[in-house]
Short mmCIF file of C-alpha atoms in Angstrom, two decimals:
data_model
loop_
_atom_site.label_atom_id
_atom_site.label_comp_id
_atom_site.label_asym_id
_atom_site.label_seq_id
_atom_site.Cartn_x
_atom_site.Cartn_y
_atom_site.Cartn_z
CA MET A 1 -5.44 -61.28 -31.29
CA ARG A 2 -3.33 -58.11 -31.36
CA LEU A 3 -5.90 -56.26 -29.22
CA ARG A 4 -5.85 -59.09 -26.68
CA PHE A 5 -2.05 -58.96 -26.53
CA TRP A 6 -1.99 -55.21 -25.78
CA LEU A 7 -4.75 -55.57 -23.20
CA VAL A 8 -2.77 -58.24 -21.32
CA ALA A 9 0.38 -56.10 -21.57
CA TRP A 10 -1.32 -53.03 -20.13
CA LEU A 11 -2.87 -55.03 -17.29
CA THR A 12 0.51 -56.59 -16.47
CA LEU A 13 2.21 -53.19 -16.46
CA GLY A 14 -0.51 -51.79 -14.20
CA VAL A 15 -0.05 -54.59 -11.70
CA MET A 16 3.74 -54.08 -11.69
CA VAL A 17 3.34 -50.34 -11.06
CA CYS A 18 0.92 -50.96 -8.19
CA VAL A 19 3.26 -53.53 -6.60
CA GLN A 20 6.25 -51.21 -6.91
CA ALA A 21 4.26 -48.30 -5.42
CA ALA A 22 3.19 -50.47 -2.50
CA GLU A 23 6.82 -51.42 -1.83
CA LEU A 24 8.07 -47.81 -1.83
CA PRO A 25 8.51 -46.22 1.62
CA ARG A 26 6.17 -43.40 2.57
CA GLN A 27 7.52 -39.99 1.67
CA GLY A 28 8.95 -38.17 4.68
CA LEU A 29 6.76 -35.55 6.33
CA VAL A 30 7.64 -32.14 7.72
CA MET A 31 5.35 -30.72 10.39
CA ALA A 32 6.02 -27.05 11.08
CA LEU A 33 4.28 -25.59 14.14
CA GLY A 34 3.80 -21.82 14.23
CA GLY A 35 4.86 -21.42 17.86
CA SER A 36 2.93 -20.91 21.11
CA VAL A 37 1.18 -24.24 20.53
CA ARG A 38 -0.88 -25.13 23.57
CA PHE A 39 -0.24 -28.53 25.08
CA ASP A 40 -3.99 -29.19 25.05
CA ASN A 41 -4.22 -28.58 21.29
CA GLN A 42 -5.38 -32.10 20.45
CA ALA A 43 -5.67 -31.42 16.73
CA VAL A 44 -1.93 -30.73 16.47
CA TRP A 45 -0.50 -33.27 18.90
CA THR A 46 -2.71 -36.22 17.98
CA ARG A 47 -1.98 -35.59 14.29
CA PHE A 48 1.75 -35.50 14.98
CA ILE A 49 1.61 -38.82 16.86
CA GLN A 50 -0.58 -40.33 14.15
CA GLU A 51 1.85 -39.37 11.38
CA ALA A 52 4.76 -40.71 13.44
CA GLY A 53 3.10 -44.14 13.57
CA GLY A 54 0.47 -43.85 16.28
CA LYS A 55 0.67 -44.76 19.94
CA GLY A 56 4.07 -46.10 20.88
CA ALA A 57 5.85 -44.01 18.24
CA ARG A 58 9.47 -43.30 19.21
CA ILE A 59 10.26 -39.59 19.06
CA ALA A 60 13.63 -37.87 19.54
CA ILE A 61 13.34 -34.51 21.32
CA PHE A 62 15.90 -31.80 20.49
CA ALA A 63 15.72 -28.77 22.78
CA THR A 64 18.78 -27.36 21.01
CA ALA A 65 17.24 -23.90 20.52
CA ALA A 66 15.93 -23.48 24.06
CA GLY A 67 17.21 -21.05 26.64
CA ASN A 68 16.48 -23.66 29.30
CA PRO A 69 16.85 -26.95 27.39
CA ASP A 70 16.09 -29.24 30.32
CA ARG A 71 12.80 -27.51 31.16
CA SER A 72 11.68 -27.27 27.52
CA ALA A 73 12.53 -30.90 26.80
CA GLN A 74 10.80 -32.18 29.94
CA ARG A 75 7.61 -30.24 29.15
CA LEU A 76 7.49 -31.62 25.65
CA LYS A 77 8.27 -35.12 26.88
CA ARG A 78 5.30 -35.05 29.27
CA THR A 79 3.03 -33.79 26.49
CA LEU A 80 4.05 -36.48 24.02
CA GLU A 81 3.70 -39.17 26.67
CA HIS A 82 0.20 -37.89 27.42
CA TYR A 83 -0.75 -38.41 23.78
CA GLY A 84 0.70 -41.91 23.69
CA ALA A 85 4.20 -41.52 22.24
CA VAL A 86 7.52 -42.79 23.60
CA PRO A 87 9.81 -39.74 23.58
CA GLU A 88 13.54 -39.64 24.26
CA ILE A 89 15.43 -36.45 25.05
CA ILE A 90 18.63 -36.05 23.02
CA PRO A 91 20.95 -33.81 25.11
CA VAL A 92 22.54 -31.93 22.23
CA ALA A 93 22.02 -28.31 23.32
CA PRO A 94 24.66 -25.59 23.87
CA ARG A 95 22.82 -24.14 26.88
CA LEU A 96 22.44 -27.47 28.66
CA LYS A 97 24.63 -27.27 31.77
CA GLY A 98 27.06 -30.03 32.67
CA VAL A 99 26.83 -31.83 29.31
CA ASP A 100 29.49 -32.19 26.63
CA TRP A 101 27.02 -31.58 23.81
CA LYS A 102 29.67 -31.50 21.07
CA SER A 103 30.82 -35.01 21.91
CA LEU A 104 27.21 -36.21 21.96
CA ARG A 105 26.52 -34.51 18.63
CA ASP A 106 29.40 -36.44 17.07
CA ASP A 107 28.79 -39.73 18.90
CA PRO A 108 28.10 -42.42 16.25
CA ARG A 109 26.16 -44.61 18.70
CA LEU A 110 23.77 -41.80 19.68
CA ALA A 111 23.39 -40.79 16.03
CA GLU A 112 22.56 -44.38 15.10
CA ARG A 113 19.86 -44.49 17.78
CA VAL A 114 18.33 -41.24 16.52
CA ALA A 115 18.33 -42.59 12.96
CA THR A 116 16.04 -45.44 14.06
CA MET A 117 13.41 -43.11 15.54
CA ASP A 118 9.95 -42.63 14.03
CA ALA A 119 10.08 -38.86 14.37
CA VAL A 120 12.24 -35.93 15.47
CA PHE A 121 10.94 -32.80 17.20
CA PHE A 122 12.74 -29.45 17.62
CA THR A 123 11.53 -27.16 20.40
CA GLY A 124 11.38 -23.38 20.17
CA GLY A 125 13.97 -20.83 21.20
CA ALA A 126 16.72 -19.37 18.99
CA GLN A 127 16.96 -21.00 15.58
CA ALA A 128 20.56 -19.84 15.27
CA LEU A 129 21.47 -22.37 17.97
CA ILE A 130 20.01 -25.20 15.90
CA VAL A 131 21.93 -24.45 12.72
CA ASP A 132 25.15 -23.53 14.52
CA THR A 133 25.01 -26.76 16.54
CA LEU A 134 23.88 -29.27 13.93
CA GLN A 135 25.32 -27.59 10.84
CA PRO A 136 28.57 -25.92 11.98
CA ASP A 137 30.24 -23.86 9.25
CA GLY A 138 27.49 -24.99 6.89
CA GLN A 139 28.48 -28.67 7.10
CA PRO A 140 26.05 -31.35 8.34
CA SER A 141 27.11 -32.98 11.59
CA LEU A 142 26.80 -36.69 12.22
CA MET A 143 23.64 -36.00 14.23
CA LEU A 144 22.06 -33.96 11.43
CA GLN A 145 22.80 -36.78 8.99
CA ALA A 146 20.98 -39.15 11.35
CA ILE A 147 17.95 -36.81 11.47
CA ARG A 148 17.89 -36.70 7.67
CA LYS A 149 17.80 -40.50 7.62
CA VAL A 150 14.61 -40.42 9.68
CA HIS A 151 13.02 -38.14 7.12
CA GLN A 152 14.34 -40.04 4.10
CA ARG A 153 12.89 -43.36 5.21
CA GLY A 154 9.42 -41.88 5.75
CA GLY A 155 9.61 -40.50 9.29
CA VAL A 156 8.43 -37.13 10.56
CA VAL A 157 10.66 -34.12 11.21
CA ALA A 158 8.75 -31.53 13.23
CA GLY A 159 9.47 -28.32 15.06
CA THR A 160 7.76 -25.38 16.71
CA SER A 161 8.71 -21.71 16.46
CA ALA A 162 12.51 -21.81 16.00
CA GLY A 163 12.13 -25.50 15.19
CA ALA A 164 9.84 -24.57 12.31
CA ALA A 165 12.07 -21.74 11.06
CA VAL A 166 14.96 -24.10 10.29
CA MET A 167 12.87 -26.28 7.95
CA SER A 168 13.47 -24.19 4.83
CA ALA A 169 16.79 -23.78 3.01
CA TRP A 170 17.02 -20.15 4.15
CA MET A 171 15.67 -18.79 7.42
CA PHE A 172 15.48 -15.68 9.54
CA ARG A 173 18.36 -15.96 11.98
CA ASP A 174 17.72 -12.90 14.11
CA ALA A 175 15.20 -10.41 12.73
CA PRO A 176 12.74 -9.39 15.45
CA ASN A 177 12.06 -5.99 13.85
CA THR A 178 9.79 -6.69 10.89
CA LEU A 179 9.70 -3.09 9.71
CA ALA A 180 13.50 -2.86 9.76
CA VAL A 181 13.64 -5.79 7.32
CA LEU A 182 11.03 -4.11 5.13
CA LYS A 183 13.24 -0.99 5.13
CA GLY A 184 16.25 -2.98 3.91
CA GLN A 185 17.93 -4.57 6.94
CA LEU A 186 18.47 -8.04 5.47
CA ARG A 187 22.05 -9.21 5.97
CA GLU A 188 23.34 -12.75 5.61
CA GLY A 189 24.70 -14.12 8.86
CA GLN A 190 22.73 -11.55 10.86
CA GLU A 191 19.03 -11.20 9.96
CA ILE A 192 19.09 -14.24 7.65
CA ASP A 193 21.07 -17.45 7.38
CA ARG A 194 21.05 -20.95 5.94
CA GLY A 195 18.42 -23.30 7.34
CA LEU A 196 18.34 -27.10 7.30
CA GLY A 197 16.27 -27.37 4.09
CA PHE A 198 13.84 -30.16 4.99
CA VAL A 199 11.11 -28.66 2.77
CA GLY A 200 13.37 -28.23 -0.25
CA GLN A 201 14.43 -25.15 -2.18
CA GLU A 202 11.07 -23.84 -3.38
CA LEU A 203 9.23 -23.11 -0.12
CA PHE A 204 10.11 -20.59 2.60
CA ILE A 205 8.64 -20.95 6.10
CA ASP A 206 8.07 -18.35 8.80
CA GLN A 207 6.27 -18.66 12.15
CA HIS A 208 4.40 -16.60 14.81
CA PHE A 209 3.25 -15.13 11.57
CA LEU A 210 -0.12 -13.39 11.75
CA ARG A 211 0.09 -12.29 15.37
CA ARG A 212 3.44 -10.56 14.77
CA GLY A 213 2.67 -9.16 11.31
CA ARG A 214 5.58 -10.94 9.68
CA ILE A 215 4.30 -10.47 6.13
CA GLY A 216 6.50 -7.35 6.26
CA ARG A 217 9.68 -9.39 6.57
CA LEU A 218 8.59 -12.42 4.53
CA LEU A 219 8.21 -10.53 1.25
CA PRO A 220 11.73 -8.98 1.16
CA MET A 221 13.28 -12.32 2.14
CA MET A 222 11.42 -14.24 -0.54
CA HIS A 223 12.35 -11.73 -3.22
CA ALA A 224 16.00 -11.58 -2.15
CA LYS A 225 16.40 -15.38 -2.28
CA GLY A 226 14.23 -16.09 -5.30
CA TYR A 227 11.42 -17.98 -3.57
CA ARG A 228 8.13 -18.44 -5.34
CA TRP A 229 6.25 -19.83 -2.33
CA GLY A 230 6.19 -18.59 1.25
CA LEU A 231 4.20 -20.09 4.10
CA GLY A 232 3.60 -18.03 7.23
CA ILE A 233 2.21 -20.28 9.98
CA GLU A 234 0.15 -18.75 12.75
CA GLU A 235 0.55 -19.51 16.44
CA ASP A 236 -1.18 -22.58 17.91
CA SER A 237 -1.38 -24.01 14.37
CA ALA A 238 0.69 -26.33 12.21
CA ALA A 239 1.35 -27.10 8.56
CA LEU A 240 2.00 -30.63 7.34
CA ILE A 241 4.24 -30.63 4.27
CA TRP A 242 5.08 -33.67 2.15
CA GLY A 243 6.25 -33.24 -1.40
CA SER A 244 4.12 -30.48 -2.93
CA GLN A 245 1.23 -31.03 -0.51
CA ILE A 246 0.37 -28.72 2.38
CA GLU A 247 -2.32 -29.29 5.00
CA VAL A 248 -3.14 -26.94 7.88
CA VAL A 249 -4.29 -28.12 11.32
CA GLY A 250 -4.75 -26.50 14.70
CA ALA A 251 -6.47 -23.41 16.03
CA ARG A 252 -5.96 -20.93 13.19
CA GLY A 253 -4.18 -21.25 9.86
CA ALA A 254 -1.38 -20.08 7.57
CA LEU A 255 -0.80 -17.43 4.94
CA LEU A 256 0.45 -18.72 1.58
CA VAL A 257 2.35 -16.22 -0.58
CA ASP A 258 2.96 -16.69 -4.31
CA LEU A 259 5.53 -14.42 -5.99
CA SER A 260 5.55 -16.18 -9.38
CA ARG A 261 4.13 -13.08 -11.12
CA ALA A 262 5.46 -10.43 -8.75
CA GLU A 263 7.79 -7.69 -9.98
CA ARG A 264 9.99 -5.13 -8.24
CA ASP A 265 11.04 -1.75 -9.62
CA GLU A 266 14.64 -1.22 -8.52
CA ARG A 267 14.49 2.42 -9.63
CA LEU A 268 12.31 3.28 -6.64
CA GLY A 269 15.08 2.45 -4.16
CA PRO A 270 13.21 1.12 -1.11
CA PHE A 271 11.52 -2.26 -1.22
CA ASN A 272 8.50 -2.50 -3.47
CA LEU A 273 6.53 -5.29 -5.08
CA ARG A 274 3.63 -5.56 -7.51
CA GLY A 275 1.59 -8.63 -8.37
CA ALA A 276 2.03 -10.82 -5.29
CA ARG A 277 -0.78 -13.28 -4.55
CA LEU A 278 -1.98 -14.17 -1.08
CA SER A 279 -4.13 -17.05 0.13
CA PHE A 280 -5.25 -17.76 3.67
CA LEU A 281 -5.41 -21.47 4.42
CA ASP A 282 -7.62 -22.12 7.42
CA ARG A 283 -7.53 -25.27 9.58
CA GLY A 284 -8.47 -28.30 7.54
CA ASP A 285 -7.52 -26.68 4.21
CA ARG A 286 -5.08 -28.22 1.74
CA HIS A 287 -2.96 -26.80 -1.05
CA ASP A 288 -0.94 -28.44 -3.82
CA LEU A 289 2.09 -26.34 -4.78
CA ALA A 290 2.55 -28.31 -8.01
CA THR A 291 -0.95 -27.65 -9.38
CA GLY A 292 -1.82 -24.49 -7.47
CA VAL A 293 -5.11 -26.04 -6.36
CA THR A 294 -6.49 -25.18 -2.92
CA THR A 295 -9.03 -27.54 -1.37
CA PRO A 296 -10.98 -25.99 1.52
CA SER A 297 -12.06 -28.10 4.47
CA ALA A 298 -15.23 -30.19 4.22
CA PRO A 299 -17.35 -27.79 6.36
CA LYS A 300 -16.55 -24.90 4.03
CA LEU A 301 -17.22 -26.92 0.87
CA ALA A 302 -20.58 -27.88 2.35
CA GLU A 303 -21.58 -24.38 3.38
CA GLN A 304 -20.71 -21.26 1.36
CA ARG A 305 -18.57 -20.38 -1.66
CA ILE A 306 -17.86 -16.66 -2.13
CA ASP A 307 -17.10 -15.33 -5.61
CA PRO A 308 -16.65 -11.54 -5.58
CA ASN A 309 -16.62 -11.57 -9.41
CA ALA A 310 -19.98 -13.33 -9.79
CA PRO A 311 -22.91 -11.28 -11.18
CA ASP A 312 -25.10 -12.29 -8.22
CA PHE A 313 -22.45 -11.63 -5.54
CA LYS A 314 -23.94 -10.13 -2.37
CA PRO A 315 -21.24 -8.73 -0.07
CA TYR A 316 -21.52 -9.25 3.66
CA PHE A 317 -19.34 -6.27 4.66
CA ASP A 318 -20.52 -2.85 3.51
CA GLN A 319 -17.93 -0.55 5.11
CA GLU A 320 -14.75 0.77 3.48
CA PRO A 321 -12.02 0.00 6.02
CA PHE A 322 -8.52 1.43 6.06
CA TYR A 323 -5.75 -0.24 8.02
CA PRO A 324 -3.26 2.20 9.57
CA ASP A 325 -1.24 -0.75 10.95
CA ILE A 326 -1.32 -3.48 8.31
CA LEU A 327 1.43 -5.32 10.25
CA GLY A 328 -0.72 -5.53 13.37
CA ASP A 329 -2.06 -8.70 15.00
CA ASN A 330 -3.89 -10.69 12.26
CA VAL A 331 -4.69 -7.46 10.36
CA ILE A 332 -3.56 -8.76 6.96
CA VAL A 333 -6.03 -11.68 7.10
CA ARG A 334 -8.86 -9.46 8.36
CA ALA A 335 -8.24 -7.21 5.37
CA MET A 336 -8.31 -10.21 3.00
CA VAL A 337 -11.62 -11.39 4.49
CA HIS A 338 -13.18 -7.93 4.15
CA LEU A 339 -11.97 -7.77 0.57
CA VAL A 340 -13.33 -11.13 -0.57
CA ASP A 341 -16.68 -10.71 1.20
CA GLY A 342 -17.12 -6.93 0.92
CA ARG A 343 -18.26 -4.36 -1.60
CA GLU A 344 -14.83 -2.78 -2.18
CA ARG A 345 -12.61 -4.08 -4.98
CA GLU A 346 -9.43 -2.91 -3.25
CA LEU A 347 -8.32 -2.03 0.28
CA ARG A 348 -5.26 -0.21 1.56
CA GLY A 349 -3.15 -0.16 4.67
CA LEU A 350 0.08 1.33 5.96
CA ALA A 351 3.23 0.04 7.61
CA PHE A 352 5.39 2.59 9.40
CA ASN A 353 7.21 3.12 12.66
CA GLY A 354 4.79 4.97 14.91
CA SER A 355 7.35 5.82 17.58
CA GLU A 356 9.48 7.71 15.07
CA LEU A 357 6.47 9.71 13.88
CA ARG A 358 5.69 10.80 17.44
CA GLY A 359 9.00 12.59 17.65
CA LEU A 360 11.31 9.95 19.14
CA PRO A 361 14.86 9.71 17.76
CA PRO A 362 15.03 7.45 14.66
CA PRO A 363 17.31 4.41 14.66
CA LYS A 364 20.66 4.60 12.93
CA PRO A 365 20.39 3.61 9.26
CA VAL A 366 21.78 0.20 8.24
CA ARG A 367 23.70 1.75 5.38
CA ALA A 368 24.24 5.22 3.93
CA ALA A 369 21.16 6.48 2.13
CA ARG A 370 21.07 8.24 -1.22
CA ALA A 371 20.94 12.01 -1.10
CA ASP A 372 17.35 12.06 -2.40
CA ALA A 373 16.16 9.20 -0.20
CA PRO A 374 13.62 9.87 2.53
CA LYS A 375 14.82 10.02 6.11
CA PRO A 376 14.39 6.73 8.01
CA GLU A 377 11.51 8.19 10.01
CA GLU A 378 9.75 9.30 6.81
CA LEU A 379 9.83 5.93 5.03
CA GLY A 380 6.61 3.95 5.17
CA PHE A 381 4.87 1.41 2.95
CA GLU A 382 1.42 1.22 1.43
CA PHE A 383 -0.12 -2.25 1.14
CA ARG A 384 -2.78 -2.46 -1.56
CA LEU A 385 -4.96 -5.58 -1.58
CA TYR A 386 -7.23 -6.12 -4.56
CA VAL A 387 -9.64 -8.60 -6.12
CA LEU A 388 -8.28 -10.65 -9.03
CA PRO A 389 -10.34 -12.56 -11.63
CA GLU A 390 -9.38 -15.78 -9.81
CA THR A 391 -10.11 -14.52 -6.28
CA LEU A 392 -12.43 -16.79 -4.27
CA GLY A 393 -13.47 -17.31 -0.68
CA TYR A 394 -15.18 -19.95 1.43
CA TYR A 395 -17.00 -19.52 4.72
CA THR A 396 -18.40 -21.69 7.48
CA GLY A 397 -19.84 -21.18 10.93
CA ALA A 398 -19.85 -24.91 11.63
CA MET A 399 -16.58 -24.83 13.61
CA GLY A 400 -17.84 -22.41 16.24
CA GLY A 401 -16.74 -19.11 14.70
CA GLU A 402 -16.69 -17.15 11.47
CA ASP A 403 -14.08 -19.12 9.56
CA TYR A 404 -12.90 -18.06 6.10
CA THR A 405 -10.62 -19.47 3.45
CA VAL A 406 -9.39 -16.77 1.05
CA MET A 407 -7.78 -17.70 -2.24
CA ARG A 408 -5.60 -15.62 -4.56
CA VAL A 409 -5.90 -11.99 -3.48
CA GLY A 410 -3.59 -9.51 -5.22
CA LEU A 411 -1.05 -7.48 -3.25
CA ASP A 412 1.15 -4.50 -4.11
CA VAL A 413 3.62 -2.98 -1.64
CA MET A 414 4.91 0.50 -2.42
CA PRO A 415 7.15 2.90 -0.45
CA VAL A 416 5.55 6.15 0.67
CA ARG A 417 6.86 9.28 2.37
CA MET A 418 5.21 9.81 5.75
CA GLN A 419 4.61 13.23 7.33
CA VAL A 420 6.81 13.91 10.36
CA PRO A 421 5.21 14.17 12.79
CA LEU A 422 2.22 12.29 11.46
CA TYR A 423 -0.10 14.09 13.88
CA GLN A 424 -0.02 17.00 16.35
CA PRO A 425 -2.08 17.89 19.41
CA TRP A 426 -5.38 19.63 18.79
CA PRO A 427 -5.00 23.44 19.26
CA ALA A 428 -7.16 23.44 22.38
CA GLN A 429 -4.98 20.67 23.82
CA LYS A 430 -1.89 22.83 23.23
CA ALA A 431 -3.49 25.65 25.16
CA LEU A 432 -4.28 23.35 28.05
CA SER A 433 -0.71 22.07 28.00
CA ARG A 434 0.64 25.63 28.35
CA LYS A 435 -1.58 26.10 31.41
CA GLY A 436 -0.15 22.93 32.93
CA ALA A 437 -3.27 20.77 32.54
CA ALA A 438 -1.67 18.37 30.05
CA PRO A 439 2.11 18.27 30.49
CA VAL A 440 4.30 17.03 27.69
CA PRO A 441 5.74 13.56 28.41
CA GLU A 442 9.40 13.66 29.44
CA ARG A 443 10.41 11.30 26.63
CA LEU A 444 9.19 13.83 24.03
CA LYS A 445 10.64 17.05 25.46
CA GLY A 446 14.14 16.48 24.11
CA ALA A 447 12.94 15.71 20.61
CA GLN A 448 10.63 18.74 20.55
CA ALA A 449 13.44 21.04 21.74
CA ALA A 450 15.74 19.68 19.04
CA ARG A 451 13.15 20.50 16.37
CA ARG A 452 12.74 24.05 17.67
CA ASN A 453 16.50 24.61 17.71
CA ALA A 454 16.76 23.29 14.14
CA GLY A 455 14.28 25.92 12.98
#
């Protein structure tokens, strides 16, 4: 009798939980696009429309960040209409001519209309314009409150490039020089600033990531603001983020950075980091931040698992590459792929300012350096990637290329002193130059003369 009572009780409780779960609204979704997303990228746009509710979904367009808001908004409007949505341009943009955008931003009727939308989309441009417009002096405007309502009731908040940068609680405001950030130029209100925080406090987002080598600026930012997770989204790709779940769609992928075990030695002076972990999430891959579990796409699960620690591991790559520009276009992911599917247990690369090492004048330092610190033109960084016991990879050729997922590669970043100049002309070339066959470029003559005069 007692057993029957508890059985009925458990069944009743289970039914109540299921009913309550069914009545709860869907958790709001953030869709961060890495920038330069082609309008014919069906994987990204159809997924956005699907998550917003399918054909007929009402989408508010904010070209707030754009240099030419009307043109950017109209282009996006035509794209969304092509994929079946019903977009509406919200004219809240400082660079939109002939419009009182501040009055529109604070108009309760317009804010109420935005709050009823299925999704909101921020175009690219300058992310500073988004936060300064919608969050003046750090306070949410009436329009930003309306956008948050869309997200809170289960809608989609999306953005590309600058529109993706504002999704985390902190963002890069104006930091085009990745190496300058790596060398210490990381000032609040200038290189970095408060974002809108749609993905919470634990995840940092950056965009145009692999093409522009932004791993060099992501790591100092994450360490400075105490982030465990960083997600660098590549161009023509997007990451869907809801709760702790991440899914990548589009043409390429995203780099996931985990600093939970990373350490910095402040005694060294310049930025340094040991024990970071990198994963490359390709299109179709998922990751759960709460559990740390990565689930590769179905084609990869069906084709090839790569375990560089397995006794029967047979590496595909047999060379020992070195990467003189680790911040180059997609170089960090190429290095990760060679590591997980190659014979070497560690690979190294460098980050430095090549123009300085060719004799051009160095930039002015951001702040006074210590007496024993290297000169700005001498400071470089060594990136050491290495296999961990938990390192894994997956591969497939089923999607038309050589597509890899790489999970949990170790990374150390250490400052190094570069030789100045890093290289010199071959002696025979110098002789030819003296005879007039190979004249010295005009831009280098002044720097060379200065070195001679300095002894």
